[in-house]
Short mmCIF file of C-alpha atoms in Angstrom, two decimals:
data_model
loop_
_atom_site.label_atom_id
_atom_site.label_comp_id
_atom_site.label_asym_id
_atom_site.label_seq_id
_atom_site.Cartn_x
_atom_site.Cartn_y
_atom_site.Cartn_z
CA UNK A 27 -0.04 0.15 -0.37
CA UNK A 28 1.14 3.33 -0.90
CA UNK A 29 1.34 6.06 2.52
CA UNK A 30 -0.51 9.05 1.87
CA UNK A 31 0.08 12.57 3.30
CA UNK A 32 -3.14 13.75 4.52
CA UNK A 33 -4.34 16.62 6.26
CA UNK A 34 -7.54 16.00 9.08
CA UNK A 35 -9.81 18.91 9.30
CA UNK A 36 -11.59 18.67 13.01
CA UNK A 37 -11.08 16.67 16.32
CA UNK A 38 -14.24 15.84 16.83
CA UNK A 39 -14.61 11.97 16.89
CA UNK A 40 -14.97 11.44 12.93
CA UNK A 41 -11.77 13.63 12.50
CA UNK A 42 -9.90 11.47 15.53
CA UNK A 43 -10.81 8.26 14.71
CA UNK A 44 -10.15 9.06 11.39
CA UNK A 45 -6.30 9.90 12.02
CA UNK A 46 -5.61 6.79 14.04
CA UNK A 47 -7.64 4.78 11.61
CA UNK A 48 -4.84 6.25 8.70
CA UNK A 49 -2.22 6.70 11.11
CA UNK A 50 -2.27 2.92 11.80
CA UNK A 51 -2.65 1.97 8.29
CA UNK A 52 1.24 3.85 7.19
CA UNK A 53 -0.37 6.56 6.00
CA UNK A 54 1.69 10.50 7.46
CA UNK A 55 -1.59 11.69 9.19
CA UNK A 56 -1.63 15.98 10.57
CA UNK A 57 -4.57 16.74 12.42
CA UNK A 58 -6.09 20.54 11.99
CA UNK A 59 -7.64 22.21 15.03
CA UNK A 60 -9.51 25.26 15.46
CA UNK A 61 -9.24 25.87 19.56
CA UNK A 62 -5.74 25.87 21.17
CA UNK A 63 -6.52 23.28 23.00
CA UNK A 64 -8.62 20.72 21.38
CA UNK A 65 -11.68 20.50 23.34
CA UNK A 66 -15.67 18.59 22.77
CA UNK A 67 -18.07 20.33 21.92
CA UNK A 68 -21.94 19.15 23.27
CA UNK A 69 -23.32 17.01 25.85
CA UNK A 70 -23.92 13.59 26.26
CA UNK A 71 -24.12 10.64 23.32
CA UNK A 72 -25.53 7.39 22.67
CA UNK A 73 -22.12 4.49 20.58
CA UNK A 74 -24.79 2.16 19.17
CA UNK A 75 -23.56 -1.39 18.11
CA UNK A 76 -21.60 -0.02 14.82
CA UNK A 77 -20.03 2.56 16.90
CA UNK A 78 -18.71 -0.01 19.11
CA UNK A 79 -17.93 -1.97 16.45
CA UNK A 80 -15.50 0.98 15.40
CA UNK A 81 -13.68 1.84 19.06
CA UNK A 82 -13.23 -1.82 19.20
CA UNK A 83 -11.49 -2.56 15.88
CA UNK A 84 -9.47 1.02 16.88
CA UNK A 85 -8.81 -1.06 20.67
CA UNK A 86 -10.56 1.18 22.63
CA UNK A 87 -13.17 -0.94 23.77
CA UNK A 88 -12.19 -1.49 27.63
CA UNK A 89 -11.32 2.28 27.84
CA UNK A 90 -15.40 3.48 26.75
CA UNK A 91 -16.94 0.92 29.09
CA UNK A 92 -15.30 2.53 31.74
CA UNK A 93 -15.89 5.59 31.55
CA UNK A 94 -19.79 5.13 30.16
CA UNK A 95 -23.01 4.07 31.19
CA UNK A 96 -24.94 0.83 29.78
CA UNK A 97 -27.87 1.54 28.43
CA UNK A 98 -30.03 -1.88 27.56
CA UNK A 99 -34.01 -0.18 26.91
CA UNK A 100 -34.79 3.01 25.55
CA UNK A 101 -38.65 4.27 27.41
CA UNK A 102 -40.72 6.90 25.69
CA UNK A 103 -43.83 7.57 27.34
CA UNK A 104 -46.08 10.00 27.40
CA UNK A 105 -47.06 12.22 30.87
CA UNK A 106 -50.30 10.40 31.56
CA UNK A 107 -47.61 7.19 31.46
CA UNK A 108 -48.92 5.61 28.51
CA UNK A 109 -45.85 3.78 27.12
CA UNK A 110 -44.86 5.05 23.71
CA UNK A 111 -42.10 3.86 22.50
CA UNK A 112 -39.94 0.89 24.50
CA UNK A 113 -36.90 -0.76 22.87
CA UNK A 114 -34.90 -3.17 24.15
CA UNK A 115 -31.39 -4.15 22.99
CA UNK A 116 -32.19 -8.17 24.07
CA UNK A 117 -34.75 -8.18 20.78
CA UNK A 118 -31.02 -8.36 18.84
CA UNK A 119 -28.90 -11.46 18.50
CA UNK A 120 -25.64 -11.19 20.50
CA UNK A 121 -24.64 -8.97 23.77
CA UNK A 122 -26.28 -6.10 21.74
CA UNK A 123 -26.48 -2.87 24.19
CA UNK A 124 -25.75 1.34 23.76
CA UNK A 125 -23.68 3.07 25.79
CA UNK A 126 -24.59 6.17 26.90
CA UNK A 127 -21.23 8.54 27.32
CA UNK A 128 -19.91 11.70 27.69
CA UNK A 129 -18.84 13.65 24.78
CA UNK A 130 -16.13 15.30 26.81
CA UNK A 131 -15.16 11.49 27.88
CA UNK A 132 -15.03 9.91 23.89
CA UNK A 133 -13.31 13.00 22.82
CA UNK A 134 -10.41 11.79 25.60
CA UNK A 135 -10.48 8.08 24.63
CA UNK A 136 -10.09 9.20 21.39
CA UNK A 137 -7.90 12.02 21.42
CA UNK A 138 -5.23 10.25 24.37
CA UNK A 139 -5.02 7.23 21.94
CA UNK A 140 -4.02 10.05 19.02
CA UNK A 141 -1.68 11.23 21.25
CA UNK A 142 0.30 8.35 22.18
CA UNK A 143 0.32 7.56 18.41
CA UNK A 144 1.86 10.35 18.10
CA UNK A 145 -0.02 12.35 15.48
CA UNK A 146 1.06 15.69 14.97
CA UNK A 147 -1.61 17.96 15.76
CA UNK A 148 -1.88 21.75 14.86
CA UNK A 149 -4.10 23.60 17.13
CA UNK A 150 -4.79 27.67 16.80
CA UNK A 151 -6.13 26.42 12.52
CA UNK A 152 -9.19 27.85 11.98
CA UNK A 153 -9.57 26.61 8.40
CA UNK A 154 -11.57 28.23 6.01
CA UNK A 155 -11.14 26.83 2.33
CA UNK A 156 -9.46 24.66 0.57
CA UNK A 157 -7.91 24.99 -2.70
CA UNK A 158 -6.46 22.39 -5.29
CA UNK A 159 -2.75 21.19 -4.97
CA UNK A 160 -0.42 19.59 -8.07
CA UNK A 161 -0.69 15.65 -8.41
CA UNK A 162 -4.44 15.85 -7.04
CA UNK A 163 -3.34 17.02 -4.21
CA UNK A 164 -5.09 19.66 -2.13
CA UNK A 165 -3.68 22.90 0.38
CA UNK A 166 -6.32 23.75 3.28
CA UNK A 167 -6.86 28.07 3.78
CA UNK A 168 -6.58 29.29 7.41
CA UNK A 169 -7.88 31.99 8.48
CA UNK A 170 -5.21 34.83 8.54
CA UNK A 171 -4.61 34.68 5.04
CA UNK A 172 -2.08 31.17 5.24
CA UNK A 173 -2.65 28.06 3.32
CA UNK A 174 -1.29 24.54 4.37
CA UNK A 175 1.77 22.55 2.29
CA UNK A 176 0.22 19.73 -0.18
CA UNK A 177 -1.37 16.92 0.64
CA UNK A 178 -2.34 13.85 -0.89
CA UNK A 179 -6.16 14.07 0.56
CA UNK A 180 -7.69 16.29 3.00
CA UNK A 181 -10.07 14.85 5.25
CA UNK A 182 -12.96 16.95 5.69
CA UNK A 183 -14.58 16.88 9.69
CA UNK A 184 -15.45 20.16 10.19
CA UNK A 185 -19.10 19.48 11.00
CA UNK A 186 -22.70 20.17 9.91
CA UNK A 187 -21.12 24.13 9.03
CA UNK A 188 -17.83 23.40 7.51
CA UNK A 189 -16.27 26.02 5.30
CA UNK A 190 -14.93 22.78 2.97
CA UNK A 191 -18.20 22.18 1.42
CA UNK A 192 -20.92 24.08 -0.53
CA UNK A 193 -24.01 24.95 2.38
CA UNK A 194 -26.93 23.00 1.47
CA UNK A 195 -30.15 20.98 3.75
CA UNK A 196 -32.21 22.95 6.18
CA UNK A 197 -32.44 23.87 9.31
CA UNK A 198 -35.01 22.80 11.92
CA UNK A 199 -37.60 24.58 13.58
CA UNK A 200 -36.87 21.89 17.11
CA UNK A 201 -33.47 21.55 18.86
CA UNK A 202 -32.32 21.08 22.68
CA UNK A 203 -31.28 23.06 25.61
CA UNK A 204 -28.96 19.99 27.30
CA UNK A 205 -26.91 20.25 30.56
CA UNK A 206 -24.71 17.23 31.77
CA UNK A 207 -26.03 16.79 35.90
CA UNK A 208 -24.89 14.44 39.06
CA UNK A 209 -26.20 11.33 38.82
CA UNK A 210 -29.43 11.71 41.02
CA UNK A 211 -28.59 8.00 43.43
CA UNK A 212 -31.41 6.34 44.44
CA UNK A 213 -34.26 8.43 42.08
CA UNK A 214 -36.82 6.48 40.25
CA UNK A 215 -35.06 6.76 36.79
CA UNK A 216 -33.38 4.00 35.59
CA UNK A 217 -29.45 4.00 35.34
CA UNK A 218 -29.20 1.63 32.66
CA UNK A 219 -32.07 3.35 30.72
CA UNK A 220 -33.03 6.05 28.04
CA UNK A 221 -35.86 7.63 28.99
CA UNK A 222 -38.58 9.95 27.56
CA UNK A 223 -41.48 12.52 28.41
CA UNK A 224 -43.69 13.69 25.37
CA UNK A 225 -46.36 16.25 25.54
CA UNK A 226 -48.03 15.81 22.39
CA UNK A 227 -44.96 16.24 19.67
CA UNK A 228 -44.17 19.69 20.60
CA UNK A 229 -43.15 18.82 24.52
CA UNK A 230 -39.90 16.20 25.71
CA UNK A 231 -37.71 15.56 28.16
CA UNK A 232 -35.11 13.38 27.98
CA UNK A 233 -32.81 11.79 30.75
CA UNK A 234 -29.38 9.41 29.97
CA UNK A 235 -27.35 8.25 31.54
CA UNK A 236 -24.02 8.83 30.68
CA UNK A 237 -21.66 6.94 33.24
CA UNK A 238 -18.31 8.69 34.89
CA UNK A 239 -15.72 11.38 32.76
CA UNK A 240 -12.16 11.37 32.53
CA UNK A 241 -10.60 12.98 36.46
CA UNK A 242 -13.07 11.54 38.22
CA UNK A 243 -15.86 12.49 39.64
CA UNK A 244 -19.36 10.40 40.61
CA UNK A 245 -21.97 8.95 37.36
CA UNK A 246 -23.56 11.28 35.44
CA UNK A 247 -26.67 11.93 33.35
CA UNK A 248 -27.88 14.57 30.22
CA UNK A 249 -30.61 15.99 30.38
CA UNK A 250 -32.07 17.08 27.44
CA UNK A 251 -35.24 19.54 26.69
CA UNK A 252 -37.17 19.69 23.16
CA UNK A 253 -37.33 23.34 22.17
CA UNK A 254 -38.08 25.44 19.00
CA UNK A 255 -35.33 27.82 18.89
CA UNK A 256 -37.67 30.09 18.17
CA UNK A 257 -39.19 30.30 21.65
CA UNK A 258 -35.72 30.87 22.96
CA UNK A 259 -35.97 33.99 24.06
CA UNK A 260 -39.01 33.66 25.21
CA UNK A 261 -37.93 30.81 27.20
CA UNK A 262 -35.14 33.05 28.77
CA UNK A 263 -37.50 35.30 29.63
CA UNK A 264 -40.11 33.09 31.53
CA UNK A 265 -37.30 31.87 33.80
CA UNK A 266 -35.84 29.27 35.05
CA UNK A 267 -38.63 28.56 38.05
CA UNK A 268 -41.37 28.69 34.91
CA UNK A 269 -39.85 26.32 32.52
CA UNK A 270 -38.63 23.81 35.52
CA UNK A 271 -41.90 23.97 36.71
CA UNK A 272 -43.05 22.86 32.88
CA UNK A 273 -40.93 19.92 33.14
CA UNK A 274 -42.08 18.80 36.30
CA UNK A 275 -45.40 18.91 35.40
CA UNK A 276 -44.43 16.44 32.54
CA UNK A 277 -41.95 14.01 34.43
CA UNK A 278 -41.94 14.49 38.26
CA UNK A 279 -39.12 12.49 38.51
CA UNK A 280 -37.12 14.36 37.34
CA UNK A 281 -36.75 16.91 39.97
CA UNK A 282 -33.46 15.42 41.19
CA UNK A 283 -31.58 17.08 38.33
CA UNK A 284 -33.83 19.99 38.50
CA UNK A 285 -32.65 21.05 41.83
CA UNK A 286 -29.10 20.71 40.77
CA UNK A 287 -29.72 23.59 37.96
CA UNK A 288 -29.45 27.22 39.83
CA UNK A 289 -28.60 29.04 36.43
CA UNK A 290 -30.10 29.41 33.08
CA UNK A 291 -26.93 29.50 31.80
CA UNK A 292 -26.39 25.70 32.68
CA UNK A 293 -28.10 24.57 29.82
CA UNK A 294 -27.15 25.62 26.22
CA UNK A 295 -28.95 25.22 23.25
CA UNK A 296 -28.43 22.82 20.61
CA UNK A 297 -29.24 23.39 16.82
CA UNK A 298 -30.58 20.97 14.40
CA UNK A 299 -29.81 20.47 10.57
CA UNK A 300 -30.58 17.92 8.25
CA UNK A 301 -28.44 18.45 5.59
CA UNK A 302 -26.57 15.30 2.77
CA UNK A 303 -23.86 16.51 0.15
CA UNK A 304 -24.67 14.85 -3.02
CA UNK A 305 -21.21 14.57 -3.81
CA UNK A 306 -19.19 13.74 -0.31
CA UNK A 307 -15.58 13.32 -2.03
CA UNK A 308 -13.74 15.15 -4.65
CA UNK A 309 -10.05 15.91 -6.05
CA UNK A 310 -7.70 14.95 -3.34
CA UNK A 311 -11.01 15.50 -0.70
CA UNK A 312 -13.51 13.93 1.17
CA UNK A 313 -16.69 15.16 4.09
CA UNK A 314 -16.97 12.39 7.02
CA UNK A 315 -19.19 12.61 9.54
CA UNK A 316 -21.86 16.30 9.66
CA UNK A 317 -19.74 17.49 7.65
CA UNK A 318 -21.25 14.88 5.36
CA UNK A 319 -24.91 14.79 6.36
CA UNK A 320 -26.84 15.54 9.69
CA UNK A 321 -29.98 15.20 10.76
CA UNK A 322 -31.90 15.95 14.31
CA UNK A 323 -30.80 13.32 17.32
CA UNK A 324 -33.97 11.29 17.24
CA UNK A 325 -32.21 8.51 16.36
CA UNK A 326 -29.30 8.72 18.01
CA UNK A 327 -26.77 8.19 15.09
CA UNK A 328 -24.44 11.38 14.26
CA UNK A 329 -21.39 9.90 16.17
CA UNK A 330 -21.70 6.63 14.75
CA UNK A 331 -22.35 6.93 11.48
CA UNK A 332 -18.99 9.16 11.75
CA UNK A 333 -16.92 6.47 13.15
CA UNK A 334 -18.12 4.28 10.54
CA UNK A 335 -17.06 6.63 8.01
CA UNK A 336 -14.07 6.97 9.18
CA UNK A 337 -13.21 3.02 9.08
CA UNK A 338 -14.88 2.83 5.54
CA UNK A 339 -12.46 5.80 4.86
CA UNK A 340 -9.51 3.41 6.20
CA UNK A 341 -11.63 0.63 4.27
CA UNK A 342 -11.45 2.27 0.11
CA UNK A 343 -8.34 3.68 0.65
CA UNK A 344 -6.50 -0.06 1.83
CA UNK A 345 -5.17 -0.83 -1.38
CA UNK A 346 -6.68 1.65 -4.07
CA UNK A 347 -4.53 2.50 -6.77
CA UNK A 348 -5.25 6.33 -6.32
CA UNK A 349 -6.69 8.48 -4.07
CA UNK A 350 -9.39 9.17 -6.51
CA UNK A 351 -10.31 5.38 -6.50
CA UNK A 352 -10.19 4.61 -2.42
CA UNK A 353 -12.29 7.85 -1.99
CA UNK A 354 -14.96 5.87 -4.34
CA UNK A 355 -14.67 2.74 -3.27
CA UNK A 356 -15.13 4.92 0.68
CA UNK A 357 -18.14 6.86 -0.75
CA UNK A 358 -19.80 3.50 -2.26
CA UNK A 359 -19.23 1.54 0.67
CA UNK A 360 -21.12 4.07 3.02
CA UNK A 361 -24.36 5.77 0.63
CA UNK A 362 -26.56 3.24 1.12
CA UNK A 363 -26.48 3.19 4.86
CA UNK A 364 -26.32 7.15 5.05
CA UNK A 365 -29.01 7.79 2.68
CA UNK A 366 -31.17 5.20 4.41
CA UNK A 367 -30.73 6.88 8.01
CA UNK A 368 -31.04 10.17 6.95
CA UNK A 369 -34.58 9.35 5.33
CA UNK A 370 -35.24 7.18 8.23
CA UNK A 371 -34.12 10.26 10.21
CA UNK A 372 -36.38 12.64 8.35
CA UNK A 373 -39.45 10.23 8.45
CA UNK A 374 -39.34 10.13 12.02
CA UNK A 375 -38.61 13.88 13.47
CA UNK A 376 -42.06 15.38 13.50
CA UNK A 377 -42.95 12.04 15.44
CA UNK A 378 -41.18 13.25 18.35
CA UNK A 379 -40.48 17.02 17.73
CA UNK A 380 -42.81 19.07 15.65
CA UNK A 381 -46.22 21.49 16.27
CA UNK A 382 -48.70 18.43 15.03
CA UNK A 383 -51.57 17.14 16.86
CA UNK A 384 -52.18 14.77 15.00
CA UNK A 385 -48.41 12.60 13.82
CA UNK A 386 -48.18 12.57 17.97
CA UNK A 387 -51.93 11.31 17.87
CA UNK A 388 -51.66 8.17 16.01
CA UNK A 389 -47.81 7.50 17.55
CA UNK A 390 -49.97 7.02 20.83
CA UNK A 391 -53.24 5.11 19.66
CA UNK A 392 -51.86 2.99 16.72
CA UNK A 393 -47.36 2.58 16.77
CA UNK A 394 -47.73 2.35 20.00
CA UNK A 395 -49.63 -0.85 20.50
CA UNK A 396 -47.84 -2.32 17.11
CA UNK A 397 -44.58 -1.75 18.54
CA UNK A 398 -45.33 -4.65 21.79
CA UNK A 399 -45.21 -7.41 18.42
CA UNK A 400 -41.77 -9.39 18.57
CA UNK A 401 -41.08 -8.67 15.05
CA UNK A 402 -41.31 -4.93 15.54
CA UNK A 403 -39.90 -4.83 18.49
CA UNK A 404 -36.93 -6.95 16.42
CA UNK A 405 -37.23 -4.19 14.10
CA UNK A 406 -37.32 -0.97 16.56
CA UNK A 407 -34.16 -2.46 17.68
CA UNK A 408 -32.36 -2.68 14.84
CA UNK A 409 -33.52 0.11 13.90
CA UNK A 410 -32.24 1.87 16.96
CA UNK A 411 -29.11 0.24 17.12
CA UNK A 412 -27.88 1.72 13.25
CA UNK A 413 -27.88 -1.82 12.18
CA UNK A 414 -30.69 -1.91 9.77
CA UNK A 415 -29.31 -1.96 5.95
CA UNK A 416 -26.11 -4.29 7.46
CA UNK A 417 -23.69 -1.57 7.83
CA UNK A 418 -20.89 -3.69 9.82
CA UNK A 419 -21.35 -6.48 7.38
CA UNK A 420 -20.62 -4.17 4.13
CA UNK A 421 -17.59 -2.96 5.81
CA UNK A 422 -16.67 -6.25 7.16
CA UNK A 423 -16.65 -5.18 10.53
CA UNK A 424 -18.27 -7.64 13.47
CA UNK A 425 -20.41 -6.21 16.32
#
């Protein structure tokens, strides 16, 4: 295999995983990060069997298991207690489960591995674009007018607002407020369940166990509150007490978490967009993770899809006669699964985040009873686990 010079822009899960996989294959990789000190952005997430398969390939399974919280079930109910969503990983073959983990913990595991591997990391380098270079290569352009040396390949892992790709897609009306809190021991909340409560599709509160972060401390949880972002200022004006009353009315068991929130700044607003690049690769350039495809978090696939993209890139470049051929193969390995989950997420988002009254009524009265059938249980579990479309088999991975 020909060793390539590769620039990876972005130190999120996609960029770090791609850098590790490619460096371990003998490529000369350099990471570029805009922060002076690389750091994660965001709260908790779920590593599904797909993402865990890539972490196992990286040899980092024990590290993430030690920092995360095993999740065996997803449970969603109305405020009245009717079960709307009940997905158990036991419906799948083998020992399958999800892992709730804080983004800082996942970042720490991947970043420490990148440092241990000796991958050069250039910090304080804000990427603003790229330009073609000789022999099909590419240079990165930085804020301030400087440019990088020529690389055989640039990997864009800069997220949904990447400057390396043309604008596409649409912003979603609903986002979420989130915060990380100490796990309330002795509460009615389950430490192995992602739980949610709904009022129609316009209100939702969720609690995800996220394990223990690096540096000590006890177990944590991520609390999420669905919110139309054009109502964010009205939420701030109404005040913290009014919001807590809303959450408490929807789900009284969250009281031990609410008691820890003493200022609105403890809650961060997350914005979502649904976008998919029709051409995720060009001469000397490939977009992975949210830079290629982003969606609402309803199916919890973001980080997992990013890890699969990184692994597909490694597989695509292996044995490829040219970088272009390797990129074409990498995109082909992922395109079907990406398209499938982008479509499914777009279809399901209004069921849980919208102003509709009809859709959640159908969800509660028709879909919920059907979901208790054994076949439907297995389909739901495979969908949440990221396994619909058999992405692991296509990549030669095992769950």
